[in-house]
mmCIF file of C-alpha atoms and ligand atoms in Angstrom:
data_model
loop_
_atom_site.group_PDB
_atom_site.id
_atom_site.type_symbol
_atom_site.label_atom_id
_atom_site.label_comp_id
_atom_site.label_asym_id
_atom_site.label_seq_id
_atom_site.Cartn_x
_atom_site.Cartn_y
_atom_site.Cartn_z
ATOM 1 C CA MET Z 1242 37.846 45.605 109.367
ATOM 2 C CA LEU Z 1243 34.272 45.450 109.880
ATOM 3 C CA THR Z 1244 33.524 48.516 111.843
ATOM 4 C CA THR Z 1245 30.319 49.827 110.298
ATOM 5 C CA LEU Z 1246 27.821 47.142 109.452
ATOM 6 C CA PRO Z 1247 25.579 47.543 106.448
ATOM 7 C CA ALA Z 1248 22.133 49.162 107.325
ATOM 8 C CA GLY Z 1249 19.650 46.303 107.407
ATOM 9 C CA MET Z 1250 22.134 43.602 107.040
ATOM 10 C CA HIS Z 1251 20.861 40.148 107.399
ATOM 11 C CA THR Z 1252 22.248 37.893 110.230
ATOM 12 C CA PRO Z 1253 23.644 35.448 110.769
ATOM 13 C CA ALA Z 1254 26.295 36.071 108.199
ATOM 14 C CA TYR Z 1255 29.707 34.872 107.709
ATOM 15 C CA VAL Z 1256 31.741 37.817 106.167
ATOM 16 C CA LEU Z 1257 35.045 37.470 104.362
ATOM 17 C CA ASP Z 1258 37.274 40.582 104.807
ATOM 18 C CA GLU Z 1259 38.735 40.782 101.409
ATOM 19 C CA ALA Z 1260 41.423 43.318 102.412
ATOM 20 C CA LYS Z 1261 42.594 40.901 105.291
ATOM 21 C CA LEU Z 1262 42.635 37.908 102.802
ATOM 22 C CA ALA Z 1263 44.708 39.973 100.327
ATOM 23 C CA ALA Z 1264 47.337 40.807 103.252
ATOM 24 C CA ASN Z 1265 47.346 36.955 104.008
ATOM 25 C CA LEU Z 1266 47.932 36.124 100.373
ATOM 26 C CA GLU Z 1267 50.926 38.354 100.337
ATOM 27 C CA THR Z 1268 52.594 36.329 102.965
ATOM 28 C CA ALA Z 1269 51.907 33.221 100.661
ATOM 29 C CA ALA Z 1270 53.415 34.951 97.735
ATOM 30 C CA ARG Z 1271 56.452 35.807 99.683
ATOM 31 C CA ILE Z 1272 57.147 32.297 100.714
ATOM 32 C CA LYS Z 1273 56.518 31.054 97.234
ATOM 33 C CA ARG Z 1274 58.749 33.842 95.710
ATOM 34 C CA GLU Z 1275 61.701 33.525 98.016
ATOM 35 C CA THR Z 1276 61.873 29.623 98.361
ATOM 36 C CA GLY Z 1277 60.228 28.552 94.918
ATOM 37 C CA CYS Z 1278 57.906 26.187 96.736
ATOM 38 C CA LYS Z 1279 54.334 25.310 95.567
ATOM 39 C CA MET Z 1280 51.498 26.407 97.769
ATOM 40 C CA LEU Z 1281 48.011 24.925 97.530
ATOM 41 C CA LEU Z 1282 44.759 25.900 99.499
ATOM 42 C CA ALA Z 1283 43.509 23.060 101.688
ATOM 43 C CA THR Z 1284 39.718 23.529 100.762
ATOM 44 C CA LYS Z 1285 38.675 21.515 103.675
ATOM 45 C CA ALA Z 1286 39.433 24.564 105.792
ATOM 46 C CA PHE Z 1287 38.004 27.313 103.509
ATOM 47 C CA SER Z 1288 35.817 26.566 100.380
ATOM 48 C CA LEU Z 1289 34.490 29.834 99.163
ATOM 49 C CA PRO Z 1290 34.440 29.714 95.327
ATOM 50 C CA ALA Z 1291 33.746 33.497 95.399
ATOM 51 C CA ALA Z 1292 37.234 34.045 96.806
ATOM 52 C CA PHE Z 1293 39.175 31.684 94.548
ATOM 53 C CA PRO Z 1294 39.789 33.954 91.597
ATOM 54 C CA MET Z 1295 41.846 36.218 94.096
ATOM 55 C CA MET Z 1296 43.640 33.167 95.699
ATOM 56 C CA ARG Z 1297 44.539 31.451 92.511
ATOM 57 C CA GLU Z 1298 46.572 34.628 91.408
ATOM 58 C CA VAL Z 1299 48.989 33.603 94.130
ATOM 59 C CA LEU Z 1300 48.387 29.974 94.720
ATOM 60 C CA ASP Z 1301 49.265 26.785 92.641
ATOM 61 C CA GLY Z 1302 46.167 24.998 93.149
ATOM 62 C CA SER Z 1303 43.862 23.304 95.741
ATOM 63 C CA THR Z 1304 44.100 20.073 97.841
ATOM 64 C CA ALA Z 1305 41.048 18.062 98.636
ATOM 65 C CA SER Z 1306 39.907 15.495 101.054
ATOM 66 C CA GLY Z 1307 37.801 13.489 98.601
ATOM 67 C CA LEU Z 1308 35.882 13.467 95.294
ATOM 68 C CA TYR Z 1309 33.530 16.591 95.868
ATOM 69 C CA GLU Z 1310 36.044 18.968 97.186
ATOM 70 C CA ALA Z 1311 38.521 17.861 94.323
ATOM 71 C CA ARG Z 1312 35.751 18.523 91.730
ATOM 72 C CA MET Z 1313 35.198 21.898 93.214
ATOM 73 C CA GLY Z 1314 38.773 22.598 93.134
ATOM 74 C CA HIS Z 1315 38.842 21.575 89.485
ATOM 75 C CA GLU Z 1316 35.762 23.408 88.371
ATOM 76 C CA ASP Z 1317 36.155 26.572 90.620
ATOM 77 C CA PHE Z 1318 39.755 26.948 91.680
ATOM 78 C CA GLY Z 1319 41.370 25.743 88.550
ATOM 79 C CA LYS Z 1320 45.226 24.899 88.442
ATOM 80 C CA GLU Z 1321 46.426 21.884 90.064
ATOM 81 C CA VAL Z 1322 44.094 19.602 92.126
ATOM 82 C CA HIS Z 1323 45.686 17.233 94.731
ATOM 83 C CA VAL Z 1324 43.695 14.743 96.764
ATOM 84 C CA TYR Z 1325 44.297 12.654 99.776
ATOM 85 C CA ALA Z 1326 42.015 10.462 101.692
ATOM 86 C CA PRO Z 1327 42.738 7.687 104.289
ATOM 87 C CA ALA Z 1328 40.929 5.360 101.961
ATOM 88 C CA PHE Z 1329 39.600 5.440 98.284
ATOM 89 C CA THR Z 1330 37.089 3.546 96.656
ATOM 90 C CA PRO Z 1331 37.458 2.297 93.057
ATOM 91 C CA ALA Z 1332 34.536 4.324 92.022
ATOM 92 C CA GLU Z 1333 35.705 7.492 93.687
ATOM 93 C CA LEU Z 1334 39.129 6.989 92.112
ATOM 94 C CA THR Z 1335 38.007 6.472 88.787
ATOM 95 C CA GLU Z 1336 36.214 9.933 88.873
ATOM 96 C CA LEU Z 1337 39.186 11.597 90.489
ATOM 97 C CA THR Z 1338 41.775 10.473 87.999
ATOM 98 C CA LYS Z 1339 39.752 12.508 85.415
ATOM 99 C CA PHE Z 1340 40.766 15.861 86.995
ATOM 100 C CA ALA Z 1341 43.018 15.162 90.116
ATOM 101 C CA LYS Z 1342 46.543 14.738 88.779
ATOM 102 C CA HIS Z 1343 48.234 14.645 92.131
ATOM 103 C CA ILE Z 1344 46.879 11.602 94.303
ATOM 104 C CA TYR Z 1345 48.109 10.709 97.642
ATOM 105 C CA PHE Z 1346 47.513 7.309 99.240
ATOM 106 C CA ASN Z 1347 47.606 6.507 102.937
ATOM 107 C CA SER Z 1348 49.606 3.182 102.862
ATOM 108 C CA PRO Z 1349 51.411 0.889 100.623
ATOM 109 C CA ARG Z 1350 48.422 -1.385 100.512
ATOM 110 C CA GLN Z 1351 46.170 1.451 99.186
ATOM 111 C CA LEU Z 1352 48.758 2.404 96.742
ATOM 112 C CA LYS Z 1353 49.436 -0.907 95.506
ATOM 113 C CA ARG Z 1354 45.753 -1.792 95.211
ATOM 114 C CA PHE Z 1355 44.961 1.282 93.130
ATOM 115 C CA LEU Z 1356 48.007 1.817 91.140
ATOM 116 C CA PRO Z 1357 46.852 -0.120 88.061
ATOM 117 C CA LEU Z 1358 43.655 2.050 87.998
ATOM 118 C CA VAL Z 1359 45.625 5.252 88.403
ATOM 119 C CA ARG Z 1360 48.103 4.244 85.691
ATOM 120 C CA LYS Z 1361 45.340 3.958 83.213
ATOM 121 C CA ALA Z 1362 45.124 7.834 83.205
ATOM 122 C CA PRO Z 1363 47.769 9.762 81.931
ATOM 123 C CA GLY Z 1364 50.131 12.204 83.801
ATOM 124 C CA ILE Z 1365 49.199 11.395 87.495
ATOM 125 C CA HIS Z 1366 51.688 12.058 90.057
ATOM 126 C CA VAL Z 1367 51.510 9.396 92.908
ATOM 127 C CA GLY Z 1368 52.131 10.383 96.545
ATOM 128 C CA LEU Z 1369 52.439 8.507 99.694
ATOM 129 C CA ARG Z 1370 51.555 9.950 103.096
ATOM 130 C CA VAL Z 1371 54.035 9.077 105.653
ATOM 131 C CA ASN Z 1372 53.380 9.345 109.282
ATOM 132 C CA PRO Z 1373 56.477 11.095 110.588
ATOM 133 C CA GLY Z 1374 56.005 10.560 114.225
ATOM 134 C CA TYR Z 1375 56.390 14.299 114.918
ATOM 135 C CA SER Z 1376 53.689 15.311 117.465
ATOM 136 C CA MET Z 1377 53.828 19.289 117.385
ATOM 137 C CA ALA Z 1378 50.202 20.042 116.677
ATOM 138 C CA THR Z 1379 49.701 23.388 118.617
ATOM 139 C CA LEU Z 1380 45.971 23.363 119.025
ATOM 140 C CA GLY Z 1381 43.502 20.689 120.645
ATOM 141 C CA GLY Z 1382 46.045 18.303 121.791
ATOM 142 C CA PRO Z 1383 45.548 14.596 120.616
ATOM 143 C CA LEU Z 1384 42.255 15.347 118.933
ATOM 144 C CA TYR Z 1385 44.119 17.554 116.359
ATOM 145 C CA ASP Z 1386 47.472 15.560 116.228
ATOM 146 C CA PRO Z 1387 47.858 13.394 113.053
ATOM 147 C CA CYS Z 1388 50.702 11.631 114.818
ATOM 148 C CA ALA Z 1389 48.830 10.836 118.076
ATOM 149 C CA PRO Z 1390 49.035 7.286 119.066
ATOM 150 C CA ASN Z 1391 47.185 4.839 116.874
ATOM 151 C CA SER Z 1392 46.520 7.453 114.473
ATOM 152 C CA ARG Z 1393 44.986 6.288 111.045
ATOM 153 C CA PHE Z 1394 46.985 9.055 109.090
ATOM 154 C CA GLY Z 1395 49.956 8.026 107.027
ATOM 155 C CA THR Z 1396 52.345 5.105 106.688
ATOM 156 C CA PRO Z 1397 54.354 4.373 109.992
ATOM 157 C CA ARG Z 1398 58.119 4.253 109.721
ATOM 158 C CA ALA Z 1399 58.252 0.617 110.041
ATOM 159 C CA GLU Z 1400 56.049 -0.103 106.888
ATOM 160 C CA LEU Z 1401 57.906 2.409 104.599
ATOM 161 C CA ASP Z 1402 60.048 -0.326 102.959
ATOM 162 C CA ASP Z 1403 56.870 -2.046 101.656
ATOM 163 C CA ALA Z 1404 56.138 0.717 99.467
ATOM 164 C CA PRO Z 1405 57.065 0.580 95.630
ATOM 165 C CA TRP Z 1406 59.057 3.799 95.978
ATOM 166 C CA ASP Z 1407 60.054 3.721 92.195
ATOM 167 C CA GLU Z 1408 56.330 4.394 91.740
ATOM 168 C CA ILE Z 1409 56.128 7.189 94.072
ATOM 169 C CA ASP Z 1410 56.588 10.973 93.069
ATOM 170 C CA ILE Z 1411 55.753 12.703 96.282
ATOM 171 C CA LEU Z 1412 56.382 11.852 100.005
ATOM 172 C CA HIS Z 1413 53.604 13.569 101.926
ATOM 173 C CA VAL Z 1414 53.615 14.429 105.754
ATOM 174 C CA HIS Z 1415 50.940 16.506 107.495
ATOM 175 C CA ALA Z 1416 51.707 16.663 111.269
ATOM 176 C CA LEU Z 1417 50.983 20.306 112.343
ATOM 177 C CA CYS Z 1418 47.915 22.150 113.522
ATOM 178 C CA GLU Z 1419 48.121 25.972 113.986
ATOM 179 C CA ALA Z 1420 51.981 25.666 114.316
ATOM 180 C CA THR Z 1421 54.451 28.503 114.676
ATOM 181 C CA ASP Z 1422 57.674 28.550 112.689
ATOM 182 C CA VAL Z 1423 59.044 26.148 115.610
ATOM 183 C CA GLY Z 1424 56.644 23.528 114.513
ATOM 184 C CA SER Z 1425 56.955 24.199 110.735
ATOM 185 C CA VAL Z 1426 60.634 24.238 110.706
ATOM 186 C CA GLY Z 1427 60.933 21.427 113.249
ATOM 187 C CA LEU Z 1428 58.850 19.046 110.853
ATOM 188 C CA ILE Z 1429 60.997 19.813 107.727
ATOM 189 C CA GLU Z 1430 64.205 19.242 109.836
ATOM 190 C CA HIS Z 1431 62.821 16.047 111.392
ATOM 191 C CA VAL Z 1432 61.666 14.816 107.786
ATOM 192 C CA GLY Z 1433 65.261 15.685 106.684
ATOM 193 C CA ARG Z 1434 66.867 13.858 109.588
ATOM 194 C CA GLU Z 1435 64.607 10.803 109.856
ATOM 195 C CA LEU Z 1436 63.273 10.206 106.361
ATOM 196 C CA GLY Z 1437 66.106 11.229 104.058
ATOM 197 C CA ASP Z 1438 66.578 7.913 102.614
ATOM 198 C CA TYR Z 1439 63.171 8.072 101.222
ATOM 199 C CA VAL Z 1440 63.185 11.780 100.439
ATOM 200 C CA ARG Z 1441 65.950 10.888 98.027
ATOM 201 C CA ARG Z 1442 63.769 8.504 96.165
ATOM 202 C CA VAL Z 1443 61.064 11.296 95.271
ATOM 203 C CA LYS Z 1444 60.851 14.238 93.223
ATOM 204 C CA ALA Z 1445 58.754 16.354 95.796
ATOM 205 C CA VAL Z 1446 57.753 16.536 99.301
ATOM 206 C CA ASN Z 1447 54.705 17.839 100.546
ATOM 207 C CA PHE Z 1448 54.780 19.240 104.122
ATOM 208 C CA GLY Z 1449 50.982 19.239 104.556
ATOM 209 C CA GLY Z 1450 48.979 22.029 106.240
ATOM 210 C CA GLY Z 1451 48.980 23.638 109.751
ATOM 211 C CA HIS Z 1452 51.662 26.195 109.040
ATOM 212 C CA PHE Z 1453 49.977 29.246 110.620
ATOM 213 C CA VAL Z 1454 51.908 31.466 108.692
ATOM 214 C CA ASN Z 1455 49.661 34.889 109.075
ATOM 215 C CA ARG Z 1456 49.378 34.460 112.968
ATOM 216 C CA ALA Z 1457 51.897 36.039 115.174
ATOM 217 C CA PRO Z 1458 54.518 34.951 116.223
ATOM 218 C CA PHE Z 1459 54.989 32.981 113.177
ATOM 219 C CA ASP Z 1460 58.630 33.793 111.872
ATOM 220 C CA VAL Z 1461 58.218 33.704 108.159
ATOM 221 C CA ALA Z 1462 61.701 34.210 107.539
ATOM 222 C CA ALA Z 1463 62.636 31.163 109.614
ATOM 223 C CA LEU Z 1464 60.275 29.013 107.489
ATOM 224 C CA ILE Z 1465 61.930 30.346 104.181
ATOM 225 C CA ASP Z 1466 65.272 29.560 105.427
ATOM 226 C CA GLY Z 1467 64.131 26.095 106.570
ATOM 227 C CA ILE Z 1468 62.570 25.274 103.001
ATOM 228 C CA LYS Z 1469 65.643 26.664 101.221
ATOM 229 C CA ALA Z 1470 68.038 24.542 103.453
ATOM 230 C CA PHE Z 1471 65.819 21.308 102.672
ATOM 231 C CA LYS Z 1472 65.757 22.077 98.932
ATOM 232 C CA ALA Z 1473 69.367 22.805 98.820
ATOM 233 C CA LYS Z 1474 70.170 19.386 100.635
ATOM 234 C CA PHE Z 1475 67.727 17.116 98.600
ATOM 235 C CA ASN Z 1476 67.247 18.946 95.483
ATOM 236 C CA VAL Z 1477 63.336 18.244 95.531
ATOM 237 C CA GLU Z 1478 60.334 20.350 95.040
ATOM 238 C CA VAL Z 1479 58.549 21.532 98.143
ATOM 239 C CA ILE Z 1480 54.771 21.930 98.576
ATOM 240 C CA LEU Z 1481 52.903 23.397 101.249
ATOM 241 C CA GLU Z 1482 49.141 23.010 101.740
ATOM 242 C CA PRO Z 1483 47.831 25.378 104.323
ATOM 243 C CA GLY Z 1484 44.201 25.895 104.973
ATOM 244 C CA ALA Z 1485 43.791 27.868 108.172
ATOM 245 C CA GLY Z 1486 46.842 29.724 107.818
ATOM 246 C CA LEU Z 1487 45.690 31.357 104.626
ATOM 247 C CA VAL Z 1488 42.693 32.696 105.927
ATOM 248 C CA VAL Z 1489 43.161 33.294 109.665
ATOM 249 C CA ASP Z 1490 41.746 36.480 110.975
ATOM 250 C CA ALA Z 1491 40.207 37.230 107.467
ATOM 251 C CA GLY Z 1492 36.622 37.291 108.394
ATOM 252 C CA TYR Z 1493 33.758 37.333 110.862
ATOM 253 C CA LEU Z 1494 30.410 35.661 111.867
ATOM 254 C CA VAL Z 1495 27.963 38.580 112.504
ATOM 255 C CA ALA Z 1496 25.109 37.517 114.802
ATOM 256 C CA SER Z 1497 21.923 39.337 116.394
ATOM 257 C CA VAL Z 1498 20.916 39.351 119.791
ATOM 258 C CA LEU Z 1499 17.501 37.532 120.131
ATOM 259 C CA ASP Z 1500 16.858 37.944 123.785
ATOM 260 C CA ILE Z 1501 18.425 38.312 127.230
ATOM 261 C CA HIS Z 1502 17.695 35.437 129.592
ATOM 262 C CA ARG Z 1503 18.447 35.719 133.358
ATOM 263 C CA ASN Z 1504 19.446 32.583 135.302
ATOM 264 C CA GLY Z 1505 22.147 33.377 137.805
ATOM 265 C CA ALA Z 1506 23.818 35.085 134.877
ATOM 266 C CA GLU Z 1507 22.716 37.291 131.901
ATOM 267 C CA ILE Z 1508 22.492 34.985 128.934
ATOM 268 C CA ALA Z 1509 22.318 36.529 125.494
ATOM 269 C CA ILE Z 1510 20.638 34.333 123.034
ATOM 270 C CA LEU Z 1511 21.902 34.823 119.555
ATOM 271 C CA ASP Z 1512 20.754 33.702 116.042
ATOM 272 C CA ALA Z 1513 24.322 32.284 115.667
ATOM 273 C CA SER Z 1514 25.090 28.760 117.389
ATOM 274 C CA ALA Z 1515 28.389 27.155 118.489
ATOM 275 C CA SER Z 1516 26.894 23.720 117.546
ATOM 276 C CA CYS Z 1517 25.583 24.820 114.025
ATOM 277 C CA HIS Z 1518 27.852 27.373 112.846
ATOM 278 C CA MET Z 1519 31.158 27.245 114.779
ATOM 279 C CA PRO Z 1520 31.609 23.803 115.769
ATOM 280 C CA ASP Z 1521 35.184 23.947 116.519
ATOM 281 C CA VAL Z 1522 34.367 26.313 119.541
ATOM 282 C CA LEU Z 1523 32.974 23.129 121.175
ATOM 283 C CA GLU Z 1524 35.286 20.537 119.622
ATOM 284 C CA VAL Z 1525 38.638 22.135 120.171
ATOM 285 C CA PRO Z 1526 37.230 23.778 122.478
ATOM 286 C CA TYR Z 1527 38.043 27.507 122.304
ATOM 287 C CA THR Z 1528 36.552 30.738 122.838
ATOM 288 C CA PRO Z 1529 36.374 32.941 119.898
ATOM 289 C CA PRO Z 1530 37.282 36.710 119.834
ATOM 290 C CA VAL Z 1531 34.340 39.141 119.833
ATOM 291 C CA LEU Z 1532 34.769 42.640 118.437
ATOM 292 C CA ASN Z 1533 34.485 45.326 121.158
ATOM 293 C CA ALA Z 1534 34.147 42.809 124.097
ATOM 294 C CA ALA Z 1535 36.670 41.466 126.539
ATOM 295 C CA LYS Z 1536 36.926 38.674 128.985
ATOM 296 C CA PRO Z 1537 34.180 38.495 131.621
ATOM 297 C CA GLY Z 1538 34.453 41.361 134.238
ATOM 298 C CA VAL Z 1539 36.684 43.608 132.275
ATOM 299 C CA HIS Z 1540 33.843 45.915 131.107
ATOM 300 C CA ALA Z 1541 30.727 46.740 133.229
ATOM 301 C CA HIS Z 1542 28.325 44.385 131.551
ATOM 302 C CA THR Z 1543 28.982 40.580 131.454
ATOM 303 C CA TYR Z 1544 27.108 38.088 129.401
ATOM 304 C CA ILE Z 1545 27.097 34.413 128.440
ATOM 305 C CA LEU Z 1546 26.770 34.341 124.625
ATOM 306 C CA ALA Z 1547 24.739 31.107 123.599
ATOM 307 C CA GLY Z 1548 22.970 29.780 120.605
ATOM 308 C CA ASN Z 1549 19.282 29.061 120.047
ATOM 309 C CA THR Z 1550 19.244 25.458 119.771
ATOM 310 C CA CYS Z 1551 18.143 22.797 122.301
ATOM 311 C CA MET Z 1552 21.589 21.710 123.220
ATOM 312 C CA THR Z 1553 22.522 22.653 126.791
ATOM 313 C CA GLY Z 1554 26.162 23.054 125.782
ATOM 314 C CA ASP Z 1555 25.506 25.421 122.834
ATOM 315 C CA VAL Z 1556 27.268 28.077 124.600
ATOM 316 C CA ILE Z 1557 30.056 30.165 122.857
ATOM 317 C CA GLY Z 1558 31.585 31.786 125.734
ATOM 318 C CA GLU Z 1559 31.420 34.437 128.488
ATOM 319 C CA TYR Z 1560 32.330 38.031 127.615
ATOM 320 C CA SER Z 1561 31.933 41.673 128.898
ATOM 321 C CA PHE Z 1562 30.895 44.672 126.977
ATOM 322 C CA ALA Z 1563 30.955 48.242 127.736
ATOM 323 C CA SER Z 1564 27.332 48.830 127.194
ATOM 324 C CA PRO Z 1565 24.511 46.490 128.075
ATOM 325 C CA LEU Z 1566 23.221 44.302 125.093
ATOM 326 C CA SER Z 1567 19.781 44.549 123.876
ATOM 327 C CA ILE Z 1568 17.549 42.773 121.605
ATOM 328 C CA GLY Z 1569 18.561 43.415 118.086
ATOM 329 C CA ASP Z 1570 22.180 44.241 118.851
ATOM 330 C CA ARG Z 1571 24.807 42.945 116.714
ATOM 331 C CA VAL Z 1572 27.560 40.595 117.883
ATOM 332 C CA ILE Z 1573 30.581 40.268 115.713
ATOM 333 C CA PHE Z 1574 32.724 37.164 116.134
ATOM 334 C CA GLY Z 1575 36.348 37.398 114.617
ATOM 335 C CA ASP Z 1576 38.604 34.859 113.067
ATOM 336 C CA MET Z 1577 35.619 32.993 111.569
ATOM 337 C CA MET Z 1578 36.662 31.862 108.070
ATOM 338 C CA GLN Z 1579 38.432 28.428 108.803
ATOM 339 C CA TYR Z 1580 36.518 25.479 109.810
ATOM 340 C CA THR Z 1581 33.349 27.265 110.195
ATOM 341 C CA PHE Z 1582 30.975 27.395 107.119
ATOM 342 C CA VAL Z 1583 32.564 24.305 105.609
ATOM 343 C CA LYS Z 1584 31.266 22.342 108.659
ATOM 344 C CA ASN Z 1585 28.155 24.128 109.445
ATOM 345 C CA ASN Z 1586 24.797 22.232 109.818
ATOM 346 C CA THR Z 1587 21.015 22.967 110.271
ATOM 347 C CA PHE Z 1588 20.572 21.036 113.555
ATOM 348 C CA ASN Z 1589 17.188 22.035 115.049
ATOM 349 C CA GLY Z 1590 16.092 23.524 111.642
ATOM 350 C CA GLN Z 1591 18.661 26.521 112.282
ATOM 351 C CA PRO Z 1592 19.002 28.577 109.264
ATOM 352 C CA LEU Z 1593 22.294 28.595 107.548
ATOM 353 C CA PRO Z 1594 24.235 32.041 107.650
ATOM 354 C CA ASP Z 1595 24.519 34.273 104.690
ATOM 355 C CA LEU Z 1596 27.938 34.061 102.947
ATOM 356 C CA ALA Z 1597 29.032 37.603 102.355
ATOM 357 C CA ILE Z 1598 32.191 39.436 101.353
ATOM 358 C CA LEU Z 1599 33.192 43.106 102.716
ATOM 359 C CA GLN Z 1600 34.998 44.108 99.595
ATOM 360 C CA ARG Z 1601 38.227 46.049 99.380
ATOM 361 C CA ASP Z 1602 36.254 49.165 98.464
ATOM 362 C CA GLY Z 1603 34.195 48.821 101.456
ATOM 363 C CA THR Z 1604 31.098 47.502 99.998
ATOM 364 C CA TYR Z 1605 29.141 44.516 101.453
ATOM 365 C CA ARG Z 1606 28.298 41.742 98.983
ATOM 366 C CA VAL Z 1607 26.016 38.934 99.746
ATOM 367 C CA ILE Z 1608 27.199 35.755 97.925
ATOM 368 C CA LYS Z 1609 24.528 33.545 98.991
ATOM 369 C CA SER Z 1610 21.381 33.472 101.421
ATOM 370 C CA PHE Z 1611 19.809 30.093 102.239
ATOM 371 C CA GLY Z 1612 16.328 29.119 103.112
ATOM 372 C CA TYR Z 1613 13.916 26.363 104.107
ATOM 373 C CA GLY Z 1614 14.782 24.453 100.952
ATOM 374 C CA ASP Z 1615 18.450 23.896 102.117
ATOM 375 C CA PHE Z 1616 17.179 22.397 105.271
ATOM 376 C CA ARG Z 1617 14.630 20.307 103.755
ATOM 377 C CA GLY Z 1618 16.643 19.338 100.696
ATOM 378 C CA LYS Z 1619 18.985 17.229 102.458
ATOM 379 C CA LEU Z 1620 16.412 15.347 104.526
ATOM 380 C CA GLY Z 1621 15.397 13.436 101.542
HETATM 381 C C1 LIG G 1905 46.225 16.529 104.856
HETATM 382 C C2 LIG G 1905 45.999 17.738 105.216
HETATM 383 N N1 LIG G 1905 46.509 18.765 104.539
HETATM 384 C C3 LIG G 1905 46.343 20.171 104.930
HETATM 385 C C4 LIG G 1905 45.482 20.414 105.975
HETATM 386 C C5 LIG G 1905 45.202 21.815 106.354
HETATM 387 O O1 LIG G 1905 45.628 22.118 107.607
HETATM 388 P P1 LIG G 1905 45.467 23.588 108.060
HETATM 389 O O2 LIG G 1905 44.110 24.057 107.781
HETATM 390 O O3 LIG G 1905 45.575 23.402 109.663
HETATM 391 O O4 LIG G 1905 46.605 24.479 107.587
HETATM 392 C C6 LIG G 1905 44.836 19.317 106.750
HETATM 393 C C7 LIG G 1905 44.021 19.593 107.860
HETATM 394 O O5 LIG G 1905 43.611 18.808 108.526
HETATM 395 C C8 LIG G 1905 45.169 17.984 106.338
HETATM 396 O O6 LIG G 1905 44.691 16.942 107.053
#
């Protein structure tokens, strides 16, 4: 828990709480131990190579959304590299086949087109993403539901017989977002019920991500029972590839108050921005937790917390604090590891936050600080 901040700490900074990550990994270890399933880190949610040594002690590898993530998984995570994208290019796949030994295609068309290329490389396990038609994404409504109408993700039921099943090793479904055990077990049972004929033709089923195993009220025992029952019925390997569920509540974004503006409300302008550093706050949208703060009006001093960009909507939320905020005060946002720094940007020339780790012995380690070069470098 980030109770005391290091003196002179630079902000903004994303801070991984190593003790909390270790506790989350315990859950992963339990699921693996009790079910014999494989578990991968979805690096789209969390790509912090400095944390990978700890994660690879428990997990079986990583899963990527394309070439660059897959390369990072190979070079920095090690172990198995899985990759899925809605569409691949020949050049991308040629590179991928050098180190990603589990490649998932989105449709029978993509799979048939690229099978000759994939078969040139030895030992590749071929997967097909199926759209299971199971809408249970808890977060964000249709925006985060891979099975929403007209979704581009996965082969619809009606096209499954077009696939060359003798060439397919893994059936993949990803349908969840921040699901409780009800969604996770529901998906597993749904696949068993609706897609059993196809499951019987493969060696493994990958139930994707979105299993929010480290956030109450997720019942881990129920997921374990669900996986065991599926494996007992179909005698296949089971793979899970969560991102958010492995790092939920395992870190912070620490910001400083730059100014207090008054316009019908007290507005604290921060050096952290919703637009640049926590885009899901605007996209989902949601209001992130702030340490030692509550909903507006609960404590005596209520503020709108906002970023320092030109975008009017760069507002993080409204919170109340027991003491008034002053310039230089630190504001600590919680649950800031998933889908934050992997998505950040330098809009308005905003500096990128430091990446740091609060280590288990309480020491604070800055992994990387960024500067003008990072902003200028990507502009050509
Ligand atoms: C195919 C696939 N696998 C895994 C994940 C990870 O999901 P989460 O971070 O919600 O666990 C995603 C997220 O979009 C995904 O699209």
